[in-house]
Amino acid sequence: MNLIDQVATIYKEKFGHVPAHIARAPGRVNLLGEHVDYNDGFVLPAAIDLATYVAFSPTNVPHSTLVAVDFDQQTSFSTETISIRTQVDSSPLLEWALYPAGVMWSLMEENLPVLSMNAVFASEVPRGSGLSSSASVEMAFIIAWQTLGDWTLPSMKRALLGQKAENKYVGVNCGIMDQFASACGVENKLLLLDCRSLEWKTVPLPENLSIVIADTTVRRKLTSGEYNKRRAACEDAVSLLKKDLPGIQSLRDVNVRDFNRLAKKLPREIEKRARHVVEEIERSDQVDALLEAGDIQSFGKLMNECHISLSDLYEVSCPELNKMVKIAQSLDGCYGARLTGAGFGGCTVNLVNKKNVEAFVQALTKGYESETGLRPSIYITRASNGAELIQ
Ligand code: GLA
């Protein structure tokens, strides 16, 4: 049974009638521009064909009841209990419930009507894998509340409200990339976003290429704490660099030449973090021209450089990711390979010639398994549309 039928069936069993609607919101993969969204840089994600599905209907009771199939748990909360982060029985919100609850909170902050619903949801996006399962849950629930409330927000606005939920309610200081990709995805296209102006456009992926996502299956704990620390280091770098470059607002405003000149004034750890960002913004600034010219070799090289930088300077990789990337880069038809998303475990993204894909998947599986003893999950992904009501 596919996941759409599954959430609909469980909904019917649980609530005794078929759900009025089903919403879908995808995860994302990012090809270039990592850890630069919160530094006003450029990112190149795509929405993927793994998604979260929510079956839902309005209800007359004053609280929403949500069933999370993947956790085999349910929660009930209302607009009253949201601000004190509890369920209706006064117990604390369960961790997975912070995402839909956070979304409800940020919609309420906008004074949008948020009606009570009964909902059942499940996701194909593996959790903690760097493919933005949490953004997909947020975007699916915004679509659900939008449908019930009979108001409409532009997709970028939905993304911003999801980010606000994550920053202010869940407590992860993430940038806009994940919610943007999940909200604004376009079938068969990469999305090039300027995280400062929020202007974006689609970029076609050359026909002969496949995006292969490979999950190390390694999950790190305490990721959000490390993530917030990286962001804080970038902010510290900006305050320190301001002494010499008073006009800068973010690391986007610092070019590599100026950075090299001033780097020695920064504490070593802050210098490393900021160097990754400044150089990665310069790399991602080349994306448009390279893809326009069909220069996949050079683009792939930038992906490989990005991985080294994430590993050595930003220190968000791990031994398993490094092994997987190294194996992939040695295989025929692989233009570029690197970790994708926040890091600390999770997935790699690989740009592979279509004619080599099957052999690539086999060799990567075998090589990774023999080096680590872990069996990877590998997806040949298709860029998909963003969050939408499907029924
Ligand atoms: C996470 C965050 C994004 C982005 C990436 C790293 O996925 O949610 O905003 O910062 O990490 O590029």
Short mmCIF file of C-alpha atoms and ligand atoms in Angstrom, two decimals:
data_model
loop_
_atom_site.label_atom_id
_atom_site.label_comp_id
_atom_site.label_asym_id
_atom_site.label_seq_id
_atom_site.Cartn_x
_atom_site.Cartn_y
_atom_site.Cartn_z
CA MET A 1 0.00 0.00 0.00
CA ASN A 2 1.40 3.44 -0.84
CA LEU A 3 1.67 6.04 1.87
CA ILE A 4 -1.33 8.05 0.64
CA ASP A 5 -3.61 5.02 0.97
CA GLN A 6 -2.01 4.16 4.28
CA VAL A 7 -2.69 7.52 5.94
CA ALA A 8 -6.24 7.51 4.50
CA THR A 9 -6.91 4.00 5.79
CA ILE A 10 -5.52 4.69 9.25
CA TYR A 11 -7.51 7.93 9.35
CA LYS A 12 -10.73 6.03 8.61
CA GLU A 13 -9.99 3.40 11.27
CA LYS A 14 -9.19 6.05 13.83
CA PHE A 15 -11.84 8.69 13.16
CA GLY A 16 -14.57 6.55 11.58
CA HIS A 17 -14.92 8.36 8.24
CA VAL A 18 -12.78 9.04 5.20
CA PRO A 19 -10.54 12.12 5.48
CA ALA A 20 -11.79 15.24 3.72
CA HIS A 21 -8.33 16.01 2.27
CA ILE A 22 -4.78 14.82 1.86
CA ALA A 23 -1.78 17.15 1.68
CA ARG A 24 1.71 16.26 0.54
CA ALA A 25 5.00 18.07 1.16
CA PRO A 26 8.39 16.88 -0.08
CA GLY A 27 11.80 16.65 1.52
CA ARG A 28 14.74 18.24 -0.28
CA VAL A 29 18.27 17.59 -1.37
CA ASN A 30 20.83 20.38 -1.73
CA LEU A 31 23.47 20.28 -4.47
CA LEU A 32 25.55 23.31 -3.56
CA GLY A 33 25.60 26.17 -1.06
CA GLU A 34 25.76 24.37 2.29
CA HIS A 35 25.50 26.26 5.57
CA VAL A 36 25.26 29.52 3.65
CA ASP A 37 21.50 30.16 3.75
CA TYR A 38 21.78 31.81 7.18
CA ASN A 39 24.68 33.87 5.82
CA ASP A 40 22.64 35.39 2.96
CA GLY A 41 24.31 33.15 0.35
CA PHE A 42 23.02 31.14 -2.62
CA VAL A 43 21.66 27.60 -2.40
CA LEU A 44 20.76 25.03 -5.05
CA PRO A 45 18.25 22.55 -3.63
CA ALA A 46 15.53 20.49 -5.29
CA ALA A 47 12.36 19.12 -3.74
CA ILE A 48 12.59 15.33 -3.91
CA ASP A 49 10.08 12.58 -4.57
CA LEU A 50 10.04 11.45 -0.94
CA ALA A 51 7.32 13.27 0.98
CA THR A 52 5.19 13.62 4.10
CA TYR A 53 1.45 12.98 3.69
CA VAL A 54 -1.29 14.30 5.98
CA ALA A 55 -4.87 13.02 5.82
CA PHE A 56 -7.14 15.51 7.59
CA SER A 57 -10.65 16.85 8.18
CA PRO A 58 -12.06 19.74 10.19
CA THR A 59 -13.56 18.92 13.58
CA ASN A 60 -16.00 20.77 15.84
CA VAL A 61 -14.10 20.15 19.07
CA PRO A 62 -11.82 22.99 20.24
CA HIS A 63 -8.57 21.02 19.83
CA SER A 64 -6.69 19.27 17.04
CA THR A 65 -5.84 15.57 17.30
CA LEU A 66 -2.84 14.38 15.30
CA VAL A 67 -1.78 10.77 14.83
CA ALA A 68 1.87 10.22 13.87
CA VAL A 69 1.98 6.84 12.14
CA ASP A 70 5.80 6.75 12.17
CA PHE A 71 5.88 7.08 15.96
CA ASP A 72 2.71 5.16 16.68
CA GLN A 73 1.66 8.05 18.94
CA GLN A 74 -0.97 10.74 18.98
CA THR A 75 -1.32 14.19 20.45
CA SER A 76 -4.08 16.72 21.03
CA PHE A 77 -3.39 20.43 21.35
CA SER A 78 -5.34 23.62 20.87
CA THR A 79 -4.71 27.28 20.16
CA GLU A 80 -4.90 27.73 23.97
CA THR A 81 -2.30 25.09 24.90
CA ILE A 82 0.13 25.99 22.11
CA SER A 83 1.61 29.01 23.85
CA ILE A 84 2.43 26.95 26.97
CA ARG A 85 3.73 24.04 24.86
CA THR A 86 1.44 21.45 26.31
CA GLN A 87 -1.11 18.94 25.12
CA VAL A 88 -4.74 19.39 26.17
CA ASP A 89 -4.15 17.07 29.16
CA SER A 90 -1.41 19.53 30.35
CA SER A 91 1.45 17.11 29.68
CA PRO A 92 4.39 18.50 27.65
CA LEU A 93 4.21 18.30 23.86
CA LEU A 94 5.93 15.25 22.40
CA GLU A 95 9.05 16.07 20.41
CA TRP A 96 7.59 15.24 16.99
CA ALA A 97 4.54 17.36 17.80
CA LEU A 98 6.67 20.51 18.11
CA TYR A 99 6.71 20.84 14.30
CA PRO A 100 2.95 20.90 13.61
CA ALA A 101 2.39 22.78 16.88
CA GLY A 102 5.09 25.30 15.90
CA VAL A 103 3.38 25.84 12.60
CA MET A 104 0.05 26.42 14.35
CA TRP A 105 1.79 28.95 16.60
CA SER A 106 3.37 30.84 13.71
CA LEU A 107 0.06 30.98 11.79
CA MET A 108 -1.62 32.33 14.94
CA GLU A 109 1.11 34.98 15.20
CA GLU A 110 -0.01 36.12 11.72
CA ASN A 111 -3.60 36.32 12.99
CA LEU A 112 -4.69 33.68 10.52
CA PRO A 113 -7.64 31.51 11.55
CA VAL A 114 -6.30 28.06 12.52
CA LEU A 115 -9.19 25.62 12.71
CA SER A 116 -9.18 22.39 14.71
CA MET A 117 -8.50 19.26 12.71
CA ASN A 118 -8.23 15.53 13.03
CA ALA A 119 -5.17 14.32 11.15
CA VAL A 120 -3.07 11.27 10.44
CA PHE A 121 0.39 11.76 8.98
CA ALA A 122 3.38 9.71 7.88
CA SER A 123 6.58 10.40 6.01
CA GLU A 124 8.84 8.69 3.51
CA VAL A 125 11.58 11.22 4.24
CA PRO A 126 14.04 9.49 6.57
CA ARG A 127 14.40 11.45 9.82
CA GLY A 128 17.72 12.99 10.79
CA SER A 129 19.13 12.19 7.36
CA GLY A 130 19.75 15.69 6.01
CA LEU A 131 16.72 15.50 3.70
CA SER A 132 14.53 17.92 5.69
CA SER A 133 11.87 15.66 7.09
CA SER A 134 10.94 18.37 9.60
CA ALA A 135 10.42 21.03 6.92
CA SER A 136 8.23 18.60 5.00
CA VAL A 137 6.05 18.06 8.09
CA GLU A 138 5.81 21.84 8.61
CA MET A 139 4.87 22.54 5.00
CA ALA A 140 2.30 19.72 4.89
CA PHE A 141 0.56 21.09 7.99
CA ILE A 142 0.57 24.66 6.68
CA ILE A 143 -1.21 23.37 3.57
CA ALA A 144 -3.67 21.53 5.82
CA TRP A 145 -4.46 24.61 7.94
CA GLN A 146 -4.59 26.79 4.85
CA THR A 147 -7.16 24.43 3.31
CA LEU A 148 -9.35 24.39 6.41
CA GLY A 149 -9.05 28.13 7.08
CA ASP A 150 -9.85 29.02 3.48
CA TRP A 151 -7.03 31.51 3.21
CA THR A 152 -4.08 31.34 0.83
CA LEU A 153 -0.49 32.36 1.33
CA PRO A 154 2.18 32.56 -1.37
CA SER A 155 4.57 29.60 -1.19
CA MET A 156 7.56 31.72 -0.05
CA LYS A 157 5.46 33.14 2.80
CA ARG A 158 4.55 29.60 3.86
CA ALA A 159 8.25 28.76 3.84
CA LEU A 160 9.05 31.78 6.03
CA LEU A 161 6.36 30.84 8.55
CA GLY A 162 7.74 27.29 8.71
CA GLN A 163 11.22 28.69 9.34
CA LYS A 164 9.81 30.94 12.06
CA ALA A 165 8.17 27.91 13.71
CA GLU A 166 11.48 26.08 13.67
CA ASN A 167 13.53 29.07 14.92
CA LYS A 168 11.18 30.33 17.60
CA TYR A 169 9.12 27.30 18.61
CA VAL A 170 11.31 24.26 18.04
CA GLY A 171 14.53 26.16 18.82
CA VAL A 172 16.66 25.30 15.78
CA ASN A 173 18.18 28.42 14.27
CA CYS A 174 17.88 27.13 10.70
CA GLY A 175 17.94 29.20 7.52
CA ILE A 176 15.24 29.32 4.85
CA MET A 177 16.51 26.65 2.43
CA ASP A 178 14.60 23.57 3.59
CA GLN A 179 11.18 25.16 3.96
CA PHE A 180 11.75 27.05 0.70
CA ALA A 181 12.52 23.87 -1.26
CA SER A 182 9.62 21.97 0.30
CA ALA A 183 7.20 24.85 -0.40
CA CYS A 184 8.42 26.00 -3.82
CA GLY A 185 9.73 22.80 -5.50
CA VAL A 186 9.21 22.41 -9.25
CA GLU A 187 9.11 19.07 -11.03
CA ASN A 188 12.38 18.15 -12.78
CA LYS A 189 14.07 21.41 -11.79
CA LEU A 190 16.75 22.56 -9.43
CA LEU A 191 15.96 25.75 -7.53
CA LEU A 192 18.53 28.53 -7.28
CA LEU A 193 17.73 30.83 -4.35
CA ASP A 194 19.41 34.03 -3.29
CA CYS A 195 18.85 33.81 0.48
CA ARG A 196 19.31 37.56 0.90
CA SER A 197 16.75 38.89 -1.59
CA LEU A 198 14.69 35.65 -1.60
CA GLU A 199 14.63 35.88 -5.39
CA TRP A 200 14.78 32.48 -7.01
CA LYS A 201 14.59 30.74 -10.32
CA THR A 202 14.52 27.21 -11.64
CA VAL A 203 17.54 25.67 -13.30
CA PRO A 204 17.15 22.59 -15.50
CA LEU A 205 19.22 19.56 -14.64
CA PRO A 206 20.93 18.27 -17.79
CA GLU A 207 18.99 15.29 -19.23
CA ASN A 208 21.86 12.85 -18.96
CA LEU A 209 22.31 13.28 -15.20
CA SER A 210 20.78 11.59 -12.18
CA ILE A 211 20.78 12.84 -8.63
CA VAL A 212 21.61 9.92 -6.39
CA ILE A 213 21.04 10.25 -2.65
CA ALA A 214 22.91 7.81 -0.45
CA ASP A 215 22.07 7.48 3.23
CA THR A 216 24.98 6.49 5.48
CA THR A 217 22.30 5.45 8.01
CA VAL A 218 24.41 7.18 10.66
CA ARG A 219 22.46 9.58 12.88
CA ARG A 220 24.11 11.97 15.27
CA LYS A 221 22.44 13.15 18.44
CA LEU A 222 22.53 16.77 19.65
CA THR A 223 22.66 17.99 16.08
CA SER A 224 20.62 21.11 16.76
CA GLY A 225 23.07 22.29 19.44
CA GLU A 226 26.03 21.92 17.07
CA TYR A 227 24.04 23.56 14.28
CA ASN A 228 23.21 26.58 16.44
CA LYS A 229 26.88 26.83 17.42
CA ARG A 230 27.94 27.00 13.75
CA ARG A 231 25.49 29.79 13.16
CA ALA A 232 26.70 31.67 16.23
CA ALA A 233 30.32 31.35 15.00
CA CYS A 234 29.32 33.00 11.71
CA GLU A 235 27.68 35.86 13.62
CA ASP A 236 30.81 36.27 15.76
CA ALA A 237 32.92 36.40 12.60
CA VAL A 238 30.76 39.21 11.21
CA SER A 239 31.08 41.28 14.42
CA LEU A 240 34.86 40.83 14.46
CA LEU A 241 35.32 41.55 10.75
CA LYS A 242 33.17 44.68 11.06
CA LYS A 243 36.09 46.45 12.73
CA ASP A 244 37.89 46.43 9.37
CA LEU A 245 34.88 46.14 7.08
CA PRO A 246 32.26 48.36 8.74
CA GLY A 247 29.77 48.05 5.87
CA ILE A 248 29.20 44.28 6.13
CA GLN A 249 25.88 42.85 7.28
CA SER A 250 26.70 39.17 6.86
CA LEU A 251 29.45 36.91 5.49
CA ARG A 252 27.86 37.34 2.05
CA ASP A 253 29.42 40.81 2.03
CA VAL A 254 32.97 39.51 2.55
CA ASN A 255 34.92 38.42 -0.52
CA VAL A 256 37.67 35.80 -0.41
CA ARG A 257 40.42 38.37 -0.99
CA ASP A 258 39.37 40.55 1.96
CA PHE A 259 38.84 37.47 4.08
CA ASN A 260 42.35 36.19 3.40
CA ARG A 261 43.75 39.57 4.36
CA LEU A 262 41.86 39.69 7.67
CA ALA A 263 41.63 36.01 8.59
CA LYS A 264 44.58 36.04 10.97
CA LYS A 265 42.75 38.50 13.21
CA LEU A 266 40.07 35.89 13.93
CA PRO A 267 40.27 33.15 16.56
CA ARG A 268 41.18 29.90 14.77
CA GLU A 269 37.81 28.17 15.12
CA ILE A 270 35.85 31.21 13.96
CA GLU A 271 38.25 31.66 11.08
CA LYS A 272 37.66 28.08 9.90
CA ARG A 273 33.88 28.37 10.07
CA ALA A 274 33.84 31.73 8.31
CA ARG A 275 36.29 30.57 5.63
CA HIS A 276 33.97 27.74 4.70
CA VAL A 277 31.09 30.17 4.32
CA VAL A 278 32.96 32.84 2.36
CA GLU A 279 34.45 30.27 -0.04
CA GLU A 280 31.19 28.32 -0.37
CA ILE A 281 29.32 31.50 -1.27
CA GLU A 282 31.93 32.13 -3.94
CA ARG A 283 31.49 28.57 -5.23
CA SER A 284 27.71 28.78 -5.31
CA ASP A 285 27.88 32.14 -7.05
CA GLN A 286 29.31 30.28 -10.07
CA VAL A 287 26.43 27.78 -10.32
CA ASP A 288 24.24 29.70 -12.70
CA ALA A 289 26.96 30.30 -15.29
CA LEU A 290 28.30 26.75 -15.08
CA LEU A 291 24.94 25.06 -15.44
CA GLU A 292 23.93 27.49 -18.19
CA ALA A 293 27.09 26.50 -20.08
CA GLY A 294 26.46 22.81 -19.34
CA ASP A 295 29.84 22.57 -17.63
CA ILE A 296 29.03 19.66 -15.34
CA GLN A 297 32.67 18.72 -14.82
CA SER A 298 33.40 22.06 -13.16
CA PHE A 299 30.14 21.99 -11.26
CA GLY A 300 30.97 18.52 -9.89
CA LYS A 301 34.40 19.77 -8.88
CA LEU A 302 32.74 22.48 -6.79
CA MET A 303 30.62 19.81 -5.07
CA ASN A 304 33.77 17.87 -4.20
CA GLU A 305 35.48 21.00 -2.87
CA CYS A 306 32.39 21.77 -0.82
CA HIS A 307 32.64 18.39 0.89
CA ILE A 308 36.27 18.91 1.88
CA SER A 309 35.40 22.31 3.25
CA LEU A 310 32.41 20.98 5.24
CA SER A 311 34.61 18.26 6.65
CA ASP A 312 37.83 20.18 7.40
CA LEU A 313 36.67 23.74 8.04
CA TYR A 314 33.04 23.56 9.10
CA GLU A 315 33.55 20.20 10.82
CA VAL A 316 30.07 18.86 10.19
CA SER A 317 31.06 15.60 8.50
CA CYS A 318 31.77 12.22 10.10
CA PRO A 319 33.94 9.22 9.17
CA GLU A 320 31.08 7.37 7.47
CA LEU A 321 30.14 10.37 5.30
CA ASN A 322 33.79 10.85 4.34
CA LYS A 323 34.16 7.20 3.38
CA MET A 324 30.99 7.21 1.34
CA VAL A 325 31.99 10.40 -0.51
CA LYS A 326 35.45 9.05 -1.25
CA ILE A 327 34.10 5.82 -2.71
CA ALA A 328 31.53 7.68 -4.82
CA GLN A 329 34.11 10.10 -6.20
CA SER A 330 36.24 7.18 -7.41
CA LEU A 331 33.40 5.60 -9.43
CA ASP A 332 32.83 5.98 -13.18
CA GLY A 333 30.26 8.55 -14.20
CA CYS A 334 30.26 10.41 -10.86
CA TYR A 335 30.83 14.14 -11.45
CA GLY A 336 30.60 15.19 -7.85
CA ALA A 337 29.74 13.82 -4.41
CA ARG A 338 29.38 15.45 -1.01
CA LEU A 339 27.36 15.40 2.17
CA THR A 340 24.01 17.17 1.85
CA GLY A 341 22.10 19.20 4.45
CA ALA A 342 23.34 20.07 7.90
CA GLY A 343 25.72 17.09 8.18
CA PHE A 344 26.65 15.20 11.38
CA GLY A 345 25.63 11.96 9.61
CA GLY A 346 22.80 11.52 7.14
CA CYS A 347 23.03 11.49 3.38
CA THR A 348 25.36 12.27 0.52
CA VAL A 349 24.28 13.74 -2.81
CA ASN A 350 25.91 12.43 -5.98
CA LEU A 351 25.68 13.75 -9.52
CA VAL A 352 25.95 10.73 -11.78
CA ASN A 353 25.79 10.11 -15.51
CA LYS A 354 22.54 8.23 -16.20
CA LYS A 355 24.28 5.52 -18.13
CA ASN A 356 26.46 4.70 -15.11
CA VAL A 357 23.77 4.89 -12.45
CA GLU A 358 23.07 1.22 -11.93
CA ALA A 359 26.73 0.27 -11.66
CA PHE A 360 27.30 3.29 -9.42
CA VAL A 361 24.59 2.25 -6.97
CA GLN A 362 25.89 -1.31 -6.82
CA ALA A 363 29.52 -0.34 -6.35
CA LEU A 364 28.70 2.32 -3.74
CA THR A 365 26.55 -0.11 -1.76
CA LYS A 366 29.24 -2.78 -1.86
CA GLY A 367 32.14 -0.45 -1.14
CA TYR A 368 30.42 1.35 1.74
CA GLU A 369 29.22 -1.88 3.29
CA SER A 370 32.63 -3.48 3.16
CA GLU A 371 34.33 -0.41 4.70
CA THR A 372 31.81 0.31 7.44
CA GLY A 373 29.71 -2.82 7.92
CA LEU A 374 26.63 -0.63 7.33
CA ARG A 375 24.16 -1.12 4.52
CA PRO A 376 23.33 2.23 2.89
CA SER A 377 19.89 3.19 1.56
CA ILE A 378 20.22 4.64 -1.92
CA TYR A 379 17.59 6.64 -3.80
CA ILE A 380 17.75 7.77 -7.39
CA THR A 381 15.67 10.86 -6.92
CA ARG A 382 13.47 12.94 -9.17
CA ALA A 383 12.93 16.65 -8.52
CA SER A 384 9.29 17.09 -7.53
CA ASN A 385 6.70 19.80 -6.99
CA GLY A 386 6.46 21.62 -3.68
CA ALA A 387 3.82 21.20 -0.98
CA GLU A 388 0.28 20.81 -2.30
CA LEU A 389 -3.19 19.54 -1.61
CA ILE A 390 -3.53 16.29 -3.51
CA GLN A 391 -7.08 15.28 -2.63
C1 GLA B 1 19.76 22.50 7.69
C2 GLA B 1 19.02 23.82 7.85
C3 GLA B 1 19.14 24.68 6.59
C4 GLA B 1 20.58 24.81 6.14
C5 GLA B 1 21.27 23.45 6.09
C6 GLA B 1 22.74 23.55 5.80
O1 GLA B 1 19.14 21.70 6.73
O2 GLA B 1 17.67 23.60 8.14
O3 GLA B 1 18.56 25.94 6.82
O4 GLA B 1 21.29 25.70 6.95
O5 GLA B 1 21.11 22.73 7.30
O6 GLA B 1 22.96 24.10 4.55
#
